[in-house]
Tab-separated table of C-alpha atoms in Angstrom:
chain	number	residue	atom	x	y	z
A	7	UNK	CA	-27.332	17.715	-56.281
A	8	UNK	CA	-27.177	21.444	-56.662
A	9	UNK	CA	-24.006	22.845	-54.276
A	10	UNK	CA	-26.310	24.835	-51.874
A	11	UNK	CA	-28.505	21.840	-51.467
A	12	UNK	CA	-25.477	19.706	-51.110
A	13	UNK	CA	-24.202	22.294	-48.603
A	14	UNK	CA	-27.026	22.838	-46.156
A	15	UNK	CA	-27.197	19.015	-46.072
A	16	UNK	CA	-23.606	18.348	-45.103
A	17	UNK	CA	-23.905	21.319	-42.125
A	18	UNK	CA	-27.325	19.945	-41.325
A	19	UNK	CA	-26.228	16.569	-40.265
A	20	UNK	CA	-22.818	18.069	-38.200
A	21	UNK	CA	-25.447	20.351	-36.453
A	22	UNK	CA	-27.709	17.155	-35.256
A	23	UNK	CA	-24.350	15.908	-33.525
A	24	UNK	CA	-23.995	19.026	-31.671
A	25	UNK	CA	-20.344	19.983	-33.723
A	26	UNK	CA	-20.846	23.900	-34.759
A	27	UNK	CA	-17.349	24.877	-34.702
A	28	UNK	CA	-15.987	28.510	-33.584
A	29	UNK	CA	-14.118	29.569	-36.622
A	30	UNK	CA	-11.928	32.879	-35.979
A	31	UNK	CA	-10.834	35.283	-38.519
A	32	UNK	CA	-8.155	37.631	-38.048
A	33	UNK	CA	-8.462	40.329	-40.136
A	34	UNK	CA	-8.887	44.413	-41.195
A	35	UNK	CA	-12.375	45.584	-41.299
A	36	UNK	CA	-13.774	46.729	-45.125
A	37	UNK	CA	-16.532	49.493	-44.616
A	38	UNK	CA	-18.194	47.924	-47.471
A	39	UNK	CA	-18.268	44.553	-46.566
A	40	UNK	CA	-17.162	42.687	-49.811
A	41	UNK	CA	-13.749	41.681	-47.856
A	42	UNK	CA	-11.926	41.622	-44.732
A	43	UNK	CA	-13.502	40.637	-41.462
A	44	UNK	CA	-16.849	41.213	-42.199
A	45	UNK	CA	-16.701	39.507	-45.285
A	46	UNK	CA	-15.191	36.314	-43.524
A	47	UNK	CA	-18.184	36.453	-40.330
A	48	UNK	CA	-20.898	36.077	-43.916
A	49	UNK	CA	-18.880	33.216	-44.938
A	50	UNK	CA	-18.529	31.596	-41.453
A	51	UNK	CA	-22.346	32.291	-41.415
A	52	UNK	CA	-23.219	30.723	-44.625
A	53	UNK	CA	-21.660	27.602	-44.050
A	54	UNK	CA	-22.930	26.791	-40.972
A	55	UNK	CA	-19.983	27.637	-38.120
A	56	UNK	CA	-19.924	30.377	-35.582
A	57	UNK	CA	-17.922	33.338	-36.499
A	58	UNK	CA	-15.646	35.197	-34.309
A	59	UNK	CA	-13.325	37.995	-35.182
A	60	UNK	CA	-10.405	39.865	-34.126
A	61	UNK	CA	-10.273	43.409	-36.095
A	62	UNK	CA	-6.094	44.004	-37.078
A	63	UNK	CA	-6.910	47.126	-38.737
A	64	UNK	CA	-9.595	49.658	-39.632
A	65	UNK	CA	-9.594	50.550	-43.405
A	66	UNK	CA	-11.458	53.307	-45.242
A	67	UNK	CA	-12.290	51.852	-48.626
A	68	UNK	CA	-15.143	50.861	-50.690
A	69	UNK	CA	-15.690	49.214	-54.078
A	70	UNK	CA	-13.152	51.600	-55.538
A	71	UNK	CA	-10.682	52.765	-53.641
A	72	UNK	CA	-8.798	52.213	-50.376
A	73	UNK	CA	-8.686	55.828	-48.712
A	74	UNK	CA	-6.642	55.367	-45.548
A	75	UNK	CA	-5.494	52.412	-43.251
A	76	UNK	CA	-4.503	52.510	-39.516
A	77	UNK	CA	-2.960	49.218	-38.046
A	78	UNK	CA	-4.886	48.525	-34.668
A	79	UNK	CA	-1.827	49.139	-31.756
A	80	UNK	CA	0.245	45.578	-30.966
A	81	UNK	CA	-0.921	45.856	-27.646
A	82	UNK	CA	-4.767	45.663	-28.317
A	83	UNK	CA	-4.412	43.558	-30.762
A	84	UNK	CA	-2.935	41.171	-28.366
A	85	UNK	CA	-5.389	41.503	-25.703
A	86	UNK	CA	-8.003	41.010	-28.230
A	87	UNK	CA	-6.368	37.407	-29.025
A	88	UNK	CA	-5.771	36.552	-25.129
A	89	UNK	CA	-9.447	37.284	-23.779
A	90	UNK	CA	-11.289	35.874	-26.971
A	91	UNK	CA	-9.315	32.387	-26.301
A	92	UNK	CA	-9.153	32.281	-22.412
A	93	UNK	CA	-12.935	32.422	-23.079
A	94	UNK	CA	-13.703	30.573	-26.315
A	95	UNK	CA	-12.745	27.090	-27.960
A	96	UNK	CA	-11.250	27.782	-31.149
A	97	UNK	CA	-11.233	25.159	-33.743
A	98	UNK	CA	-10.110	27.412	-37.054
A	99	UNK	CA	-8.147	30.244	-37.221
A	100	UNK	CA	-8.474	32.311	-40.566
A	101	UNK	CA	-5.724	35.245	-40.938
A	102	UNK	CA	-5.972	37.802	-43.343
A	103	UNK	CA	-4.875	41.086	-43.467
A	104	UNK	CA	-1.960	42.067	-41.448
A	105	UNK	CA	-1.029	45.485	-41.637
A	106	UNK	CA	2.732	45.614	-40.354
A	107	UNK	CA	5.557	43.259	-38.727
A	108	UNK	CA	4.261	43.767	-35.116
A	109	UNK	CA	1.050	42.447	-35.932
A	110	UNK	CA	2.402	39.879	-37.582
A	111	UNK	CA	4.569	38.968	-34.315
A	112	UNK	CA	1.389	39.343	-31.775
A	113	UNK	CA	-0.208	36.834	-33.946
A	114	UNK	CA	2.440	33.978	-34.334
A	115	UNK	CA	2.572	34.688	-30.442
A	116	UNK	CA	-0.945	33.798	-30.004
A	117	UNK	CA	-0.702	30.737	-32.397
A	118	UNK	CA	1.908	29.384	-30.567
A	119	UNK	CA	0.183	30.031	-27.033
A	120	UNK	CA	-3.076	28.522	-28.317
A	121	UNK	CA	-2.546	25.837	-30.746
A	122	UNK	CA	-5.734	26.054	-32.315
A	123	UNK	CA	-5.988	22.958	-34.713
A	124	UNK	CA	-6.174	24.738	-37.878
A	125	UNK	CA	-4.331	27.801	-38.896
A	126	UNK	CA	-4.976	28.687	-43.025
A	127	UNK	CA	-3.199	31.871	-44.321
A	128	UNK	CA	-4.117	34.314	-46.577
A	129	UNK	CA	-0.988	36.595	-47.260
A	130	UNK	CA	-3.896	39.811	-48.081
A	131	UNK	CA	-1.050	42.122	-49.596
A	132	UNK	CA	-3.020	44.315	-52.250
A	133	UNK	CA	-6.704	45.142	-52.178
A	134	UNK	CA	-8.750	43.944	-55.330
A	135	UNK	CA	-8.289	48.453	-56.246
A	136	UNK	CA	-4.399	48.130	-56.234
A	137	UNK	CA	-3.849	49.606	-52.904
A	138	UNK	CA	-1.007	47.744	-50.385
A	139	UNK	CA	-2.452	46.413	-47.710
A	140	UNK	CA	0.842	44.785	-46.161
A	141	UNK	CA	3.490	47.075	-45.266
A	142	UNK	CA	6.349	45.527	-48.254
A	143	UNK	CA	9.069	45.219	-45.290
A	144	UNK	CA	6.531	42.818	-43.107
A	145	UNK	CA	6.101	40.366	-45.738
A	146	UNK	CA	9.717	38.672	-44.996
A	147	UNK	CA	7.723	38.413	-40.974
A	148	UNK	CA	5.285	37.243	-42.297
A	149	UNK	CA	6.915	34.537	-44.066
A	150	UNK	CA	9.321	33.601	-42.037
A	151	UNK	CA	6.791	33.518	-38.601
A	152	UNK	CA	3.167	32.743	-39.964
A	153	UNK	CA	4.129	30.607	-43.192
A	154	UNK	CA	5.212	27.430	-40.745
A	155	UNK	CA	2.757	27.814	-38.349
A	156	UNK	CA	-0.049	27.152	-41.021
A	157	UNK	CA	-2.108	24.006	-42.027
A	158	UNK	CA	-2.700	25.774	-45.194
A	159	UNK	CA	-1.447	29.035	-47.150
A	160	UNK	CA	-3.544	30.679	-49.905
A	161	UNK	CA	-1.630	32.940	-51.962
A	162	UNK	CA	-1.962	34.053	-55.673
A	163	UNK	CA	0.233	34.486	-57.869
A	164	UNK	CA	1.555	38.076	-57.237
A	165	UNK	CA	1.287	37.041	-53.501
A	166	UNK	CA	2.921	33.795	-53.739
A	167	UNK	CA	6.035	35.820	-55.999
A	168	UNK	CA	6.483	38.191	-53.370
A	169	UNK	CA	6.600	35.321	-50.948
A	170	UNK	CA	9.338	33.495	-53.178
A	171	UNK	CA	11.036	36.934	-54.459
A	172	UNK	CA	11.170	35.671	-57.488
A	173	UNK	CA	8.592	35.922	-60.289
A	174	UNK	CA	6.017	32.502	-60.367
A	175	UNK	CA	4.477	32.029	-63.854
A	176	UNK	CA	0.816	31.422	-64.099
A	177	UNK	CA	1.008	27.712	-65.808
A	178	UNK	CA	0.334	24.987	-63.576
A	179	UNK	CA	3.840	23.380	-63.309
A	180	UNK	CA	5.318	26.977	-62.288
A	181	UNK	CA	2.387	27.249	-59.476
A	182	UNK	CA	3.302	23.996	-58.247
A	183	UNK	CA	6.719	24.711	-58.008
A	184	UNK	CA	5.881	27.621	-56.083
A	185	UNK	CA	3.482	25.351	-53.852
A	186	UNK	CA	6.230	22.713	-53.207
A	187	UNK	CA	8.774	25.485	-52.464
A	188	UNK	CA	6.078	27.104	-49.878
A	189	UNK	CA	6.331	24.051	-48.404
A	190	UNK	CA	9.635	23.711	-47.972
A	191	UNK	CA	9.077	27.082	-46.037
A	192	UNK	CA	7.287	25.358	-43.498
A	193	UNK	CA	3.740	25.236	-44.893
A	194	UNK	CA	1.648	21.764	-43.780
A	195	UNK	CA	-0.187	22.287	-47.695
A	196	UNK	CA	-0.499	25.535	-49.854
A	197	UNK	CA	-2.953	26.176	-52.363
A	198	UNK	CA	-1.893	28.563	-55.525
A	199	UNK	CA	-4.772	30.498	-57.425
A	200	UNK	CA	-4.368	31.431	-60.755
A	201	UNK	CA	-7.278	34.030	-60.897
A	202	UNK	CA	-4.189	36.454	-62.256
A	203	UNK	CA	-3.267	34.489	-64.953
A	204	UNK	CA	-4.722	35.177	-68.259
A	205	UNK	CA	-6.033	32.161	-69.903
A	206	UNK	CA	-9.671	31.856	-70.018
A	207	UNK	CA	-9.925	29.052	-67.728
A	208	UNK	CA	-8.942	29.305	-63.807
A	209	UNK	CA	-6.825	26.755	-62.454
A	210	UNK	CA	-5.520	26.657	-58.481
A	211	UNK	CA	-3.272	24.113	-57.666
A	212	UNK	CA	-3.187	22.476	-54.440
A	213	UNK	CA	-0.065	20.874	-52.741
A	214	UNK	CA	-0.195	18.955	-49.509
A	215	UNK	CA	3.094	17.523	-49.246
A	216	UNK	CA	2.758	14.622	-51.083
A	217	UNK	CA	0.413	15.507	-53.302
A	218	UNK	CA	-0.736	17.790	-56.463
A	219	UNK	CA	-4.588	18.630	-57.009
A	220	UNK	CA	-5.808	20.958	-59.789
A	221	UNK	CA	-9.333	23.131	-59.798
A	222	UNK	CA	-10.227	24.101	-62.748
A	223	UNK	CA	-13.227	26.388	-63.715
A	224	UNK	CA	-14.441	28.693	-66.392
A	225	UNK	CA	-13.683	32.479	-65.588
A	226	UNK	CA	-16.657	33.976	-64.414
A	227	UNK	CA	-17.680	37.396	-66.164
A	228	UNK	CA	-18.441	40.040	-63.281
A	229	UNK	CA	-16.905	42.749	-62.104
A	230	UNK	CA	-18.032	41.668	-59.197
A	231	UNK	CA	-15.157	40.294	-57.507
A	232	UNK	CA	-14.091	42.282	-54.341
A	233	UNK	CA	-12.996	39.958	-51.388
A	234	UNK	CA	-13.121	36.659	-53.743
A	235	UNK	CA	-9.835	35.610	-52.136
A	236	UNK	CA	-11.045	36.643	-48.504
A	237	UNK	CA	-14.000	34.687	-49.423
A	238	UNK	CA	-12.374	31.320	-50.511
A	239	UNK	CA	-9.770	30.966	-47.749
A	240	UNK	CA	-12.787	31.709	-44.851
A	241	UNK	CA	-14.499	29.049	-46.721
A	242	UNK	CA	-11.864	26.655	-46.313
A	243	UNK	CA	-11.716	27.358	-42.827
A	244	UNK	CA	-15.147	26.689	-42.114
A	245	UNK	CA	-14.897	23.427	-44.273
A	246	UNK	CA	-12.058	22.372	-42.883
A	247	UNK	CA	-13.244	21.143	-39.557
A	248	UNK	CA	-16.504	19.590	-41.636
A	249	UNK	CA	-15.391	17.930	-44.200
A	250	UNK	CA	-12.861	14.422	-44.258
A	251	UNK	CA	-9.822	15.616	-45.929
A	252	UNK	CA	-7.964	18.624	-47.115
A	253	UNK	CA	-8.950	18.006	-50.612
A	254	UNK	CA	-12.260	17.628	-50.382
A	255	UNK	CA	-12.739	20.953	-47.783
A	256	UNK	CA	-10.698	22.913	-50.586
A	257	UNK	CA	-13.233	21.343	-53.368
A	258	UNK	CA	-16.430	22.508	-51.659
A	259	UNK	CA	-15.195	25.995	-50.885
A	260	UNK	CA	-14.696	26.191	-54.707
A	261	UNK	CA	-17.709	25.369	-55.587
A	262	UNK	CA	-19.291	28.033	-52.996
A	263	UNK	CA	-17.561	30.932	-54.582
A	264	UNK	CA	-17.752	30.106	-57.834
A	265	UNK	CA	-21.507	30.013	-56.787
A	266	UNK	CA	-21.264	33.424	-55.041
A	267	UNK	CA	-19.580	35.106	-58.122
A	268	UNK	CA	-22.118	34.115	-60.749
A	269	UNK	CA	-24.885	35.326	-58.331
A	270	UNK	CA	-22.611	38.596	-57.056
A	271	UNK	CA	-24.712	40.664	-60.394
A	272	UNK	CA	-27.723	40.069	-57.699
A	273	UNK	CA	-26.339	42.450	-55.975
A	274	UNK	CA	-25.859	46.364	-56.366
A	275	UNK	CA	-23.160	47.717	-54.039
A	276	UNK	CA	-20.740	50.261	-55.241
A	277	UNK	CA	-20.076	51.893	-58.309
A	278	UNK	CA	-16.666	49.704	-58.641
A	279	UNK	CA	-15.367	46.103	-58.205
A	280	UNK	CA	-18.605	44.750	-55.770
A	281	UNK	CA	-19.006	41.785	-53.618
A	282	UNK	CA	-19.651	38.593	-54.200
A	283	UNK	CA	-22.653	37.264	-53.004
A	284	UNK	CA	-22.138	35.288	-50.004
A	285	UNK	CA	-25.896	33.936	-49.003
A	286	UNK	CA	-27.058	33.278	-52.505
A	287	UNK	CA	-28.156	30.103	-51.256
A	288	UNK	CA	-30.104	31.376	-48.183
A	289	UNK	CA	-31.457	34.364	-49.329
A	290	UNK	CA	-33.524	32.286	-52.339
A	291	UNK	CA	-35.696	30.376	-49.796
């Protein structure tokens, strides 16, 4: 069965049982929409949960370039958590980009005051032009607050070295030693992606605890590739809550960007590293 079919099946028959889950992603706003928050509400949208967002910081970047960043002020970011959750149930929480240690803090804060069942990280520290994201001294907050509170971490491999301080080789042995040691951190499961390695096929490795899963795939060829790791980890989060295990949640977001990256040349949206196309199954009805 082709994966959008398979998708819109598998959403379908949650839907007729009345379960559309309120996903929330935490996250910096991209202008052009290939990452970030508005990146994550397509995903959400896509497959099939409601999307709700709380903005950490406003960006000025596009396919090329990230011009400027300014950190949204501890204090609104926290009253953007506590009103959106006195109000709303919410099943998943997605974080991305967090631009400094106080946000960082606010967050864990919120976590721990709402419990919502999932929590998956992605550590966003450098946007797909080279530009930090993640001020270098918060990334010792971040691990040491947001790394245990999580059902599942995302990092690649320059994220998951910085994480470690210490260099993690791309080879899937190093990458689950990296895993395992994430998870000694406090992690519930971590999941390693080797789209910066350099052999020709892409492997992610995915540790649980007890467990070691590998996804492999051919490398796409696009330059189309902004927001591809904003893209997988929201589509965890909306799988998560849908799908019976870990494993196979992780499997199906996979397949739904690897999907989105061969169709991202559908698209024309910048003169640099575009989007990936995140309704290529909806838009071709």
């Amino acid at each position: 069965m082709p994966l959008e079919a398979n998708l819109r099946l598998r959403v379908f028959d949650h839907r007729s049982q009345m379960a559309i889950f309120n996903v929330l992603s935490i996250a910096g706003v991209d202008p052009s929409g290939g990452a970030g928050l508005i990146a994550d509400l397509k995903v959400f949208s896509a497959l099939g949960v409601y999307g709700c967002g709380v903005v950490t910081a406003l960006t000025a970047q596009n396919t090329r370039m990230v011009a400027g960043i300014k950190a949204v002020h501890e204090d609104l970011l926290q009253l953007q958590l506590s009103t959106l959750f006195d109000d709303v149930h919410i099943d998943v929480v997605k974080i991305g980009m967090l631009a400094d240690s106080a946000s960082v803090r606010v967050v864990a804060s919120a976590l721990d005051a709402y419990r919502p069942r999932y929590v998956v990280l992605d550590p966003v520290m450098v946007a797909k032009s080279g530009d930090r994201l993640l001020e270098t001294e918060a990334v010792d907050t971040l691990r040491e607050l947001l790394v245990p509170r999580s059902s599942i971490v995302t990092p690649n491999l320059p994220e998951v070295s910085e994480l470690l301080r210490r260099q993690v080789s791309d080879d899937p042995e190093g990458m689950l030693k990296a895993a395992e040691d994430l998870v000694d951190l406090g992690a519930e499961s971590v999941l390693v992606k080797g789209g910066h390695g350099r052999s020709a096929m892409l492997t992610d490795v995915l540790f649980d605890g007890f467990g070691c899963t590998q996804f492999v795939s051919e490398r796409i060829l696009t330059r189309n590739t902004h927001g591809t790791g904003c893209t997988l980890s929201s589509a965890i989060a909306a799988l998560l809550p849908q799908r019976e295990n870990l494993v196979s949640a992780v499997s199906d977001a996979h397949r739904y960007v690897s999907d989105a990256i061969r169709a991202a040349d559908e698209l024309s949206v910048g003169g640099g590293h575009g989007p990936l196309h995140h309704f290529f199954a909806a838009w071709r009805q």
